[in-house]
CSV table of C-alpha atoms in Angstrom, one decimal:
chain,number,residue,atom,x,y,z
N,264,MET,CA,-110.3,-159.8,-22.0
N,265,THR,CA,-108.2,-158.3,-25.0
N,266,ILE,CA,-105.6,-160.3,-26.7
N,267,VAL,CA,-102.7,-158.3,-28.2
N,268,ARG,CA,-101.8,-160.3,-31.1
N,269,THR,CA,-98.9,-158.8,-32.8
N,270,PRO,CA,-96.0,-157.1,-30.8
N,271,ALA,CA,-94.4,-154.2,-31.9
N,272,ALA,CA,-91.1,-155.9,-32.1
N,273,VAL,CA,-89.5,-159.4,-31.9
N,274,PRO,CA,-88.8,-159.7,-28.3
N,275,SER,CA,-85.3,-159.7,-27.4
N,276,PRO,CA,-83.8,-163.1,-25.6
N,277,ILE,CA,-81.0,-161.4,-24.2
N,278,ASP,CA,-82.6,-158.8,-22.1
N,279,THR,CA,-84.9,-161.3,-21.0
N,280,PRO,CA,-84.3,-161.9,-17.1
N,281,GLY,CA,-84.3,-166.2,-16.6
N,282,ARG,CA,-82.9,-167.3,-19.6
N,283,ASP,CA,-79.9,-169.9,-19.9
N,284,ARG,CA,-77.4,-167.9,-22.3
N,285,ALA,CA,-75.4,-171.0,-22.9
N,286,ILE,CA,-78.3,-173.0,-24.1
N,287,ASP,CA,-79.2,-170.1,-26.3
N,288,LEU,CA,-76.1,-170.2,-27.8
N,289,VAL,CA,-75.8,-173.9,-28.5
N,290,ARG,CA,-79.1,-173.5,-30.1
N,291,ALA,CA,-78.2,-170.9,-32.2
N,292,ALA,CA,-75.1,-172.5,-33.2
N,293,CYS,CA,-77.2,-175.7,-34.0
N,294,ILE,CA,-79.5,-174.0,-36.1
N,295,ALA,CA,-76.7,-172.7,-38.2
N,296,GLY,CA,-75.2,-176.4,-38.3
N,297,VAL,CA,-78.6,-177.5,-39.9
N,298,VAL,CA,-78.6,-175.0,-42.7
N,299,VAL,CA,-75.0,-175.9,-43.3
N,300,LEU,CA,-75.7,-179.7,-43.4
N,301,HIS,CA,-78.6,-179.5,-45.8
N,302,ALA,CA,-77.1,-176.8,-47.9
N,303,MET,CA,-74.2,-179.2,-48.4
N,304,MET,CA,-76.6,-181.9,-49.8
N,305,VAL,CA,-77.7,-179.5,-52.4
N,306,GLY,CA,-76.5,-181.0,-55.8
N,307,VAL,CA,-77.3,-179.2,-59.2
N,308,ALA,CA,-76.4,-180.1,-62.5
N,309,VAL,CA,-77.4,-179.1,-66.1
N,310,THR,CA,-77.6,-181.8,-68.9
N,311,ASP,CA,-79.0,-182.1,-72.4
N,312,ALA,CA,-81.8,-183.3,-70.5
N,313,GLY,CA,-82.4,-180.3,-68.7
N,314,PRO,CA,-81.9,-179.3,-65.0
N,315,SER,CA,-81.3,-181.9,-62.5
N,316,PHE,CA,-81.3,-181.7,-58.5
N,317,VAL,CA,-79.7,-184.9,-56.3
N,318,ASN,CA,-78.8,-185.3,-52.8
N,319,ALA,CA,-74.8,-184.5,-53.4
N,320,SER,CA,-74.0,-186.6,-50.3
N,321,ASP,CA,-75.3,-189.6,-51.8
N,322,GLY,CA,-72.3,-192.0,-52.0
N,323,THR,CA,-69.7,-189.8,-50.7
N,324,TRP,CA,-67.1,-190.2,-48.2
N,325,TRP,CA,-67.4,-186.6,-46.6
N,326,ILE,CA,-70.9,-187.3,-45.1
N,327,VAL,CA,-69.8,-189.5,-42.3
N,328,PRO,CA,-67.3,-187.0,-40.9
N,329,LEU,CA,-69.8,-184.0,-41.4
N,330,SER,CA,-72.5,-185.9,-39.7
N,331,TRP,CA,-70.2,-186.4,-36.6
N,332,VAL,CA,-70.0,-182.9,-36.3
N,333,LEU,CA,-73.5,-181.7,-37.6
N,334,GLN,CA,-76.0,-184.3,-36.2
N,335,VAL,CA,-77.4,-182.2,-34.0
N,336,MET,CA,-80.9,-183.6,-33.6
N,337,PRO,CA,-80.4,-185.4,-30.5
N,338,LEU,CA,-79.2,-181.9,-28.7
N,339,PHE,CA,-82.0,-180.4,-30.0
N,340,PHE,CA,-84.7,-182.6,-28.3
N,341,VAL,CA,-82.3,-182.4,-25.1
N,342,ILE,CA,-82.7,-178.7,-25.2
N,343,GLY,CA,-86.4,-179.1,-26.0
N,344,GLY,CA,-86.9,-181.1,-22.7
N,345,PHE,CA,-84.7,-178.3,-21.0
N,346,SER,CA,-86.6,-175.6,-22.0
N,347,GLY,CA,-90.0,-176.9,-21.8
N,348,ALA,CA,-89.3,-178.2,-18.2
N,349,THR,CA,-87.9,-174.5,-17.5
N,350,ALA,CA,-91.0,-172.9,-19.0
N,351,LEU,CA,-93.9,-175.2,-17.5
N,352,ARG,CA,-92.3,-175.0,-14.0
N,353,ARG,CA,-92.2,-171.2,-14.3
N,354,ALA,CA,-95.9,-171.3,-15.2
N,355,ARG,CA,-96.8,-173.5,-12.5
N,356,ARG,CA,-95.3,-171.0,-10.0
N,357,ARG,CA,-97.9,-168.4,-11.6
N,358,GLY,CA,-100.6,-170.5,-11.2
N,359,ARG,CA,-100.9,-171.8,-14.7
N,360,ASP,CA,-100.5,-175.7,-15.7
N,361,GLY,CA,-100.0,-178.1,-18.2
N,362,VAL,CA,-102.8,-177.6,-20.2
N,363,ASP,CA,-102.0,-174.0,-20.7
N,364,PHE,CA,-98.6,-174.8,-21.6
N,365,VAL,CA,-99.5,-177.2,-24.5
N,366,ALA,CA,-102.1,-174.7,-26.2
N,367,GLY,CA,-99.3,-172.4,-26.0
N,368,ARG,CA,-96.8,-174.9,-27.7
N,369,ILE,CA,-99.4,-175.8,-30.3
N,370,HIS,CA,-99.7,-172.2,-31.4
N,371,ARG,CA,-96.2,-171.3,-31.3
N,372,LEU,CA,-95.3,-174.4,-33.6
N,373,LEU,CA,-98.0,-174.5,-35.8
N,374,LEU,CA,-99.0,-170.9,-36.9
N,375,PRO,CA,-95.4,-170.4,-38.5
N,376,ALA,CA,-96.0,-174.0,-40.1
N,377,LEU,CA,-99.4,-172.9,-41.5
N,378,VAL,CA,-97.9,-169.8,-43.2
N,379,THR,CA,-94.8,-171.5,-44.6
N,380,ILE,CA,-97.0,-174.6,-46.0
N,381,ALA,CA,-99.7,-172.3,-47.3
N,382,THR,CA,-97.0,-170.5,-49.2
N,383,VAL,CA,-95.0,-173.4,-50.6
N,384,GLY,CA,-98.2,-174.9,-52.0
N,385,ALA,CA,-99.0,-171.5,-53.8
N,386,LEU,CA,-95.5,-171.1,-55.2
N,387,LEU,CA,-95.8,-174.8,-56.4
N,388,ALA,CA,-99.0,-173.7,-58.2
N,389,LEU,CA,-97.1,-171.2,-59.6
N,390,LEU,CA,-94.2,-173.3,-60.8
N,391,ALA,CA,-97.0,-175.7,-62.6
N,392,SER,CA,-98.7,-172.7,-64.1
N,393,ALA,CA,-95.5,-171.7,-65.8
N,394,GLY,CA,-94.9,-174.8,-67.5
N,395,THR,CA,-92.5,-176.2,-64.9
N,396,PRO,CA,-92.0,-179.9,-65.6
N,397,ALA,CA,-94.1,-182.0,-63.4
N,398,ASP,CA,-91.1,-184.3,-62.0
N,399,LEU,CA,-89.5,-181.0,-60.8
N,400,VAL,CA,-92.4,-179.4,-59.3
N,401,ALA,CA,-92.9,-183.0,-57.3
N,402,LEU,CA,-89.5,-183.1,-56.5
N,403,ALA,CA,-89.6,-179.5,-55.0
N,404,GLY,CA,-92.6,-180.5,-53.0
N,405,PHE,CA,-90.8,-183.8,-51.8
N,406,ARG,CA,-87.8,-182.3,-50.8
N,407,PHE,CA,-89.6,-179.3,-48.9
N,408,ALA,CA,-91.4,-181.8,-46.8
N,409,GLN,CA,-88.4,-184.2,-45.8
N,410,PRO,CA,-87.3,-181.9,-42.7
N,411,LEU,CA,-90.9,-181.8,-41.5
N,412,TRP,CA,-90.9,-184.8,-39.6
N,413,PHE,CA,-89.1,-182.8,-36.8
N,414,LEU,CA,-92.4,-180.5,-36.5
N,415,GLY,CA,-94.5,-183.5,-36.0
N,416,VAL,CA,-92.4,-185.5,-33.7
N,417,PHE,CA,-91.3,-182.4,-31.8
N,418,LEU,CA,-95.2,-181.4,-31.4
N,419,VAL,CA,-96.2,-184.7,-29.8
N,420,CYS,CA,-93.3,-184.8,-27.5
N,421,GLN,CA,-94.0,-181.3,-26.2
N,422,ALA,CA,-97.6,-182.3,-26.0
N,423,LEU,CA,-96.9,-185.0,-23.7
N,424,LEU,CA,-94.1,-182.9,-21.7
N,425,PRO,CA,-96.3,-182.1,-19.0
N,426,VAL,CA,-97.3,-185.9,-18.1
N,427,LEU,CA,-93.7,-186.8,-18.6
N,428,LEU,CA,-92.5,-184.5,-16.3
N,429,ARG,CA,-94.9,-185.4,-13.4
N,430,LEU,CA,-93.3,-189.1,-14.1
N,431,HIS,CA,-89.8,-187.9,-14.0
N,432,GLU,CA,-90.4,-185.6,-10.8
N,433,THR,CA,-91.7,-189.0,-9.1
N,434,ALA,CA,-89.6,-191.7,-10.5
N,435,PRO,CA,-86.9,-189.9,-12.9
N,436,LEU,CA,-84.3,-193.0,-13.5
N,437,ARG,CA,-87.4,-195.6,-14.1
N,438,THR,CA,-89.0,-193.1,-16.7
N,439,ILE,CA,-86.0,-192.7,-18.8
N,440,ALA,CA,-85.0,-196.3,-18.3
N,441,VAL,CA,-88.2,-197.5,-20.0
N,442,LEU,CA,-88.0,-195.1,-22.8
N,443,ALA,CA,-84.7,-196.2,-23.5
N,444,ALA,CA,-85.2,-199.8,-23.2
N,445,ALA,CA,-88.4,-199.8,-25.5
N,446,ALA,CA,-86.2,-198.0,-28.0
N,447,VAL,CA,-83.8,-200.8,-27.7
N,448,VAL,CA,-86.3,-203.4,-28.1
N,449,VAL,CA,-87.5,-201.8,-31.1
N,450,ASP,CA,-84.0,-201.7,-32.9
N,451,VAL,CA,-83.6,-205.4,-31.9
N,452,VAL,CA,-86.8,-206.2,-33.3
N,453,ARG,CA,-85.9,-204.4,-36.7
N,454,LEU,CA,-82.5,-205.8,-36.9
N,455,GLY,CA,-83.8,-209.4,-36.1
N,456,THR,CA,-86.5,-209.3,-38.9
N,457,GLY,CA,-85.1,-207.0,-41.4
N,458,VAL,CA,-87.9,-205.0,-41.6
N,459,ASP,CA,-86.9,-201.2,-41.4
N,460,ALA,CA,-90.6,-200.2,-41.0
N,461,TYR,CA,-90.6,-201.2,-37.5
N,462,GLY,CA,-88.0,-198.8,-36.7
N,463,PHE,CA,-90.3,-195.8,-37.3
N,464,ILE,CA,-91.8,-196.7,-33.7
N,465,ASN,CA,-88.9,-195.3,-32.2
N,466,LEU,CA,-89.8,-191.9,-33.7
N,467,ALA,CA,-91.5,-192.0,-30.2
N,468,PHE,CA,-89.1,-193.8,-27.8
N,469,VAL,CA,-86.0,-192.3,-29.1
N,470,TRP,CA,-87.1,-188.6,-29.2
N,471,LEU,CA,-89.2,-189.0,-25.9
N,472,ALA,CA,-86.0,-190.5,-24.1
N,473,LEU,CA,-83.8,-187.3,-25.4
N,474,GLN,CA,-86.4,-185.1,-24.1
N,475,GLN,CA,-86.4,-186.6,-20.9
N,476,LEU,CA,-82.5,-186.5,-20.8
N,477,GLY,CA,-83.1,-182.6,-20.8
N,478,PHE,CA,-85.5,-182.8,-17.6
N,479,PHE,CA,-82.0,-184.0,-16.1
N,480,LEU,CA,-80.3,-181.1,-17.3
N,481,ALA,CA,-82.9,-178.7,-16.1
N,482,ASP,CA,-82.9,-180.1,-13.0
N,483,GLY,CA,-79.4,-179.7,-12.5
N,484,ARG,CA,-78.6,-183.1,-12.0
N,485,VAL,CA,-76.0,-183.3,-14.8
N,486,ASP,CA,-74.2,-180.5,-13.9
N,487,ALA,CA,-73.9,-181.9,-10.2
N,488,LEU,CA,-72.3,-184.9,-11.5
N,489,SER,CA,-68.1,-184.6,-10.9
N,490,ARG,CA,-66.3,-183.4,-13.7
N,491,ARG,CA,-64.7,-187.2,-13.8
N,492,SER,CA,-68.4,-188.9,-13.6
N,493,ARG,CA,-69.5,-186.5,-16.6
N,494,THR,CA,-66.3,-187.1,-18.6
N,495,LEU,CA,-67.0,-191.0,-18.1
N,496,TRP,CA,-70.2,-191.0,-19.3
N,497,ALA,CA,-69.2,-188.9,-22.4
N,498,GLY,CA,-66.7,-191.3,-23.2
N,499,ALA,CA,-68.7,-194.6,-22.7
N,500,ALA,CA,-71.4,-193.1,-25.0
N,501,VAL,CA,-68.8,-192.5,-27.8
N,502,ALA,CA,-67.2,-195.8,-27.2
N,503,LEU,CA,-70.6,-197.7,-27.5
N,504,LEU,CA,-71.2,-196.0,-30.7
N,505,ALA,CA,-68.2,-196.8,-31.9
N,506,ILE,CA,-68.7,-200.5,-31.1
N,507,SER,CA,-72.1,-200.2,-32.6
N,508,PHE,CA,-70.8,-199.0,-36.0
N,509,VAL,CA,-67.8,-201.8,-36.1
N,510,ALA,CA,-70.3,-204.4,-35.3
N,511,GLY,CA,-72.4,-203.3,-38.0
N,512,VAL,CA,-75.6,-202.5,-35.6
N,513,HIS,CA,-75.6,-198.8,-36.7
N,514,SER,CA,-74.6,-196.9,-39.7
N,515,PRO,CA,-71.7,-194.4,-39.1
N,516,ASP,CA,-73.3,-191.9,-41.1
N,517,LEU,CA,-75.2,-190.4,-38.4
N,518,VAL,CA,-77.6,-188.7,-40.6
N,519,ALA,CA,-78.9,-192.3,-42.0
N,520,ASN,CA,-79.6,-193.1,-38.2
N,521,ILE,CA,-82.8,-190.7,-38.2
N,522,ASN,CA,-84.6,-192.5,-40.8
N,523,PRO,CA,-85.6,-194.2,-39.2
N,524,PRO,CA,-84.4,-193.2,-35.8
N,525,THR,CA,-82.0,-195.6,-33.8
N,526,THR,CA,-80.4,-196.1,-30.8
N,527,ALA,CA,-77.3,-194.4,-32.0
N,528,LEU,CA,-79.2,-191.5,-31.4
N,529,LEU,CA,-79.3,-191.8,-27.6
N,530,PHE,CA,-75.5,-192.3,-27.2
N,531,VAL,CA,-75.1,-189.1,-29.2
N,532,GLY,CA,-77.5,-187.4,-27.0
N,533,VAL,CA,-75.8,-188.6,-23.7
N,534,ALA,CA,-72.5,-187.7,-25.4
N,535,HIS,CA,-73.5,-183.9,-26.5
N,536,THR,CA,-75.5,-183.3,-22.8
N,537,THR,CA,-72.6,-184.4,-20.8
N,538,LEU,CA,-70.2,-182.4,-23.0
N,539,PHE,CA,-72.4,-179.4,-22.9
N,540,SER,CA,-72.3,-179.8,-19.0
N,541,LEU,CA,-68.5,-180.0,-19.0
N,542,LEU,CA,-68.2,-176.7,-21.0
N,543,ARG,CA,-71.1,-174.9,-19.5
N,544,GLY,CA,-68.7,-172.1,-18.0
N,545,PRO,CA,-66.6,-171.5,-21.0
N,546,LEU,CA,-70.0,-171.3,-23.1
N,547,GLU,CA,-71.5,-168.9,-20.7
N,548,ARG,CA,-68.4,-166.7,-21.0
N,549,LEU,CA,-68.6,-166.7,-24.5
N,550,ALA,CA,-72.1,-165.9,-24.6
N,551,ALA,CA,-71.9,-163.0,-22.5
N,552,ARG,CA,-69.5,-161.5,-25.2
N,553,PRO,CA,-71.3,-158.9,-27.5
N,554,ALA,CA,-70.6,-160.6,-30.8
N,555,SER,CA,-72.2,-163.5,-29.3
N,556,ALA,CA,-74.9,-161.9,-27.6
N,557,ARG,CA,-75.9,-160.2,-31.1
N,558,LEU,CA,-76.2,-163.9,-32.7
N,559,ILE,CA,-78.2,-165.3,-29.9
N,560,ASP,CA,-80.5,-161.9,-30.2
N,561,ALA,CA,-80.9,-162.7,-33.8
N,562,VAL,CA,-81.5,-166.2,-34.0
N,563,THR,CA,-83.4,-167.3,-30.8
N,564,PRO,CA,-86.7,-165.6,-31.8
N,565,ARG,CA,-86.4,-166.8,-35.1
N,566,ALA,CA,-85.7,-170.5,-34.4
N,567,MET,CA,-88.8,-171.8,-35.9
N,568,THR,CA,-89.0,-169.7,-38.8
N,569,VAL,CA,-85.5,-170.4,-39.7
N,570,TYR,CA,-86.4,-174.0,-39.6
N,571,LEU,CA,-89.5,-173.9,-41.6
N,572,TRP,CA,-88.2,-171.5,-44.5
N,573,HIS,CA,-84.6,-172.7,-44.9
N,574,MET,CA,-85.4,-175.7,-47.0
N,575,PRO,CA,-87.6,-173.6,-49.6
N,576,VAL,CA,-84.8,-171.1,-49.9
N,577,LEU,CA,-82.1,-173.5,-50.6
N,578,LEU,CA,-84.6,-174.7,-53.2
N,579,CYS,CA,-85.3,-171.4,-54.5
N,580,LEU,CA,-81.3,-171.1,-54.9
N,581,ALA,CA,-80.8,-174.4,-56.5
N,582,GLY,CA,-83.4,-173.5,-59.2
N,583,LEU,CA,-82.0,-169.9,-59.6
N,584,THR,CA,-78.4,-171.7,-60.0
N,585,ALA,CA,-79.8,-174.2,-62.8
N,586,ALA,CA,-81.7,-171.3,-64.6
N,587,ALA,CA,-78.4,-169.1,-64.7
N,588,ALA,CA,-76.5,-171.9,-65.9
N,589,MET,CA,-78.9,-172.5,-68.9
N,590,ILE,CA,-79.2,-168.9,-69.6
N,591,THR,CA,-75.5,-168.2,-69.7
N,592,THR,CA,-74.7,-171.5,-70.9
N,593,LEU,CA,-71.8,-171.5,-68.3
N,594,PRO,CA,-70.9,-175.1,-66.9
N,595,LEU,CA,-71.5,-176.0,-63.2
N,596,PRO,CA,-68.9,-177.6,-61.4
N,597,ALA,CA,-69.2,-181.6,-61.1
N,598,ILE,CA,-70.7,-182.6,-57.9
N,599,ASP,CA,-68.0,-183.5,-55.3
N,600,GLY,CA,-65.4,-182.3,-58.0
N,601,PRO,CA,-62.4,-179.8,-57.0
N,602,TRP,CA,-64.1,-176.7,-58.3
N,603,TRP,CA,-67.6,-177.6,-56.4
N,604,TRP,CA,-65.6,-177.8,-53.2
N,605,LEU,CA,-63.7,-174.6,-54.0
N,606,SER,CA,-67.2,-173.2,-54.2
N,607,ARG,CA,-68.9,-174.5,-51.2
N,608,PRO,CA,-67.6,-171.5,-48.9
N,609,ALA,CA,-69.5,-169.0,-50.8
N,610,TRP,CA,-72.5,-171.4,-51.6
N,611,LEU,CA,-72.9,-171.9,-48.0
N,612,ALA,CA,-72.2,-168.3,-47.4
N,613,LEU,CA,-75.2,-167.3,-49.7
N,614,ALA,CA,-77.6,-170.1,-47.8
N,615,LEU,CA,-77.0,-168.8,-44.6
N,616,ALA,CA,-77.5,-165.0,-45.7
N,617,ALA,CA,-80.5,-165.9,-48.0
N,618,THR,CA,-82.3,-167.9,-44.9
N,619,ALA,CA,-81.5,-164.8,-42.6
N,620,ALA,CA,-82.9,-162.5,-45.0
N,621,VAL,CA,-85.8,-164.4,-45.4
N,622,ALA,CA,-86.5,-165.0,-41.7
N,623,TRP,CA,-86.0,-161.8,-40.7
N,624,PRO,CA,-89.2,-160.4,-41.3
N,625,LEU,CA,-91.4,-163.5,-41.4
N,626,ALA,CA,-90.1,-163.6,-37.6
N,627,ARG,CA,-93.0,-161.6,-36.5
N,628,ILE,CA,-95.5,-164.6,-37.2
N,629,GLU,CA,-93.3,-166.9,-34.8
N,630,ALA,CA,-93.7,-163.6,-32.4
N,631,ILE,CA,-97.5,-163.5,-32.3
N,632,ARG,CA,-98.5,-164.1,-28.7
N,633,SER,CA,-100.5,-167.1,-27.8
N,634,PRO,CA,-104.2,-166.5,-27.5
N,635,GLN,CA,-106.4,-167.9,-24.5
N,636,GLY,CA,-105.9,-171.7,-24.5
N,637,THR,CA,-108.9,-174.2,-24.3
N,638,ARG,CA,-109.1,-175.8,-20.9
N,639,SER,CA,-110.1,-179.1,-22.6
N,640,VAL,CA,-107.8,-182.0,-22.5
N,641,GLY,CA,-109.9,-183.7,-25.3
N,642,ARG,CA,-109.5,-180.8,-28.0
N,643,LEU,CA,-105.8,-180.4,-27.1
N,644,GLY,CA,-105.6,-183.9,-28.1
N,645,LEU,CA,-107.5,-183.4,-31.1
N,646,ALA,CA,-105.4,-180.8,-32.4
N,647,THR,CA,-102.2,-182.4,-31.6
N,648,GLY,CA,-103.6,-185.4,-33.7
N,649,ALA,CA,-104.6,-182.7,-36.5
N,650,GLY,CA,-101.4,-181.1,-36.6
N,651,THR,CA,-99.2,-184.3,-36.7
N,652,ALA,CA,-101.9,-185.7,-39.3
N,653,ALA,CA,-101.0,-182.4,-41.5
N,654,VAL,CA,-97.1,-183.3,-41.3
N,655,ALA,CA,-97.8,-187.0,-41.8
N,656,LEU,CA,-99.6,-186.3,-44.9
N,657,LEU,CA,-96.9,-184.2,-46.6
N,658,LEU,CA,-94.1,-186.7,-45.4
N,659,VAL,CA,-95.8,-189.8,-46.8
N,660,THR,CA,-97.3,-188.1,-50.0
N,661,GLY,CA,-95.0,-185.3,-50.7
N,662,THR,CA,-96.0,-181.6,-51.0
N,663,THR,CA,-98.5,-180.9,-54.1
N,664,VAL,CA,-101.1,-178.2,-54.3
N,665,LEU,CA,-103.7,-180.4,-53.1
N,666,THR,CA,-101.8,-182.0,-50.0
N,667,ALA,CA,-100.7,-178.6,-49.2
N,668,ALA,CA,-104.2,-177.2,-48.6
N,669,VAL,CA,-105.2,-180.4,-46.9
N,670,ALA,CA,-102.6,-179.7,-44.7
N,671,VAL,CA,-103.4,-176.2,-44.1
N,672,ALA,CA,-107.0,-177.0,-43.4
N,673,LEU,CA,-105.6,-179.6,-40.6
N,674,LEU,CA,-103.6,-177.0,-39.1
N,675,VAL,CA,-106.4,-174.3,-38.9
N,676,ALA,CA,-108.3,-176.9,-37.4
N,677,ALA,CA,-105.8,-177.5,-34.9
N,678,LEU,CA,-105.0,-173.8,-34.1
N,679,ARG,CA,-108.8,-173.7,-33.5
N,680,LEU,CA,-109.1,-176.4,-31.4
N,681,ALA,CA,-106.2,-175.1,-29.4
N,682,ARG,CA,-108.1,-171.7,-28.7
N,683,ALA,CA,-110.5,-171.2,-26.2
N,684,PRO,CA,-114.1,-171.2,-28.2
N,685,GLN,CA,-114.7,-167.5,-26.6
N,686,PRO,CA,-112.8,-165.7,-24.2
N,687,GLY,CA,-114.3,-165.4,-20.6
N,688,LEU,CA,-116.9,-168.1,-21.3
N,689,VAL,CA,-117.2,-171.3,-19.3
N,690,GLU,CA,-115.8,-174.4,-20.8
N,691,GLY,CA,-115.6,-177.7,-19.4
N,692,GLY,CA,-116.9,-176.5,-16.2
N,693,GLN,CA,-113.9,-173.8,-15.7
N,694,ARG,CA,-113.8,-170.0,-16.5
N,695,ILE,CA,-111.7,-169.2,-19.1
N,696,GLY,CA,-109.6,-166.1,-18.4
N,697,ARG,CA,-106.0,-166.9,-19.0
N,698,SER,CA,-103.6,-168.2,-21.6
N,699,PHE,CA,-100.2,-169.5,-21.4
N,700,VAL,CA,-97.7,-166.5,-22.7
N,701,ASP,CA,-94.4,-166.9,-20.8
N,702,PRO,CA,-92.1,-163.6,-21.7
N,703,VAL,CA,-89.2,-166.2,-20.9
N,704,GLN,CA,-90.9,-169.1,-22.8
N,705,GLU,CA,-88.1,-170.8,-24.9
N,706,PRO,CA,-89.0,-170.9,-28.9
N,707,ALA,CA,-89.0,-174.6,-30.5
N,708,PRO,CA,-85.8,-175.5,-31.9
N,709,THR,CA,-85.1,-176.1,-35.6
N,710,SER,CA,-84.6,-178.9,-37.4
N,711,PRO,CA,-83.2,-180.8,-40.7
């Protein structure tokens, strides 16, 4: 059986039947929001000691309201649950199963990541060989790795999706209630002991509960509620979130509630999901407009590419800004000062344009179709573990030439494990002759 690896062009999601255009529009807007949020956090200064790169949002007032607008990660996981459930159910109707789904997801998530991490490792080596101070090289590697938490968590969530979807189909309320209750218990333990490290257990429970919420959206159960009920759910979620702020349970900075994840994100997810449902009609009409359709067509097949490359692009722009200031001796605006704010529109436009320019050609990697997947659940488990370990390594130690090389090796191993050893041979007692290639499969969302 011949597998076509590289399509002639990136497929158009707009012309593909069966897609939810409102979901695609919201995803595209969220991806742009992620780039904007991270671009706003870039702070560049030049002192007598040399260039300085800081988080411009540290200690500022504006990060709180900005986080209320641009904290879209809960919605990303809800959309991931919606898209995964839709794709898997469609695959079932074609005679495929959860094993095929997970193999396809591993390929779709990890192949673009492999290329990005290998490239960043090579760039860090070039910076070091060019005489760039070691602390700046280390900082660049650290900043690149920060958003990668999403890749590891989303990979695990998607690997568990077939099992959790079965649980949803047999006991929907009980399953999501158990996940949400477990997230609450973790929060209580974290707050009671004062040990924030306990909160990282919610990397599982919070995001899995939000993915589970996406199944309800995919079922049509959220849309089936009366407008009054959905409005009450949204209002209750916002009210509980506000109470948690006032009581000091959660930080009003929603970005801070990601590291470690807290139950505040569950309230945000419920509010986002019900608001999306309430606005679905207008969003569908907006998505049908030519300008919106072009935006969706451009962003949707490049979602993973934008996620992986927007931080390297921002880091390059920050470095070029500092270099230009040192060469020209022109002063940079003071971070959070009036001139800094006046320059933000141009900076954000540059960040979005540069990210798009990089993502456009590199999206061909994301568009490579999944090869025949393994039929071994054990191999898929090992592949998921290897992919997650690669991300964890970069998060814990930062990205260096060495850690990037190790992460690349782990990702190569994960991709090999997820593939069938040889097409057409017998593996695990079943003949291999199919792969999970869903023409309307949703791409993975991006993240900060």
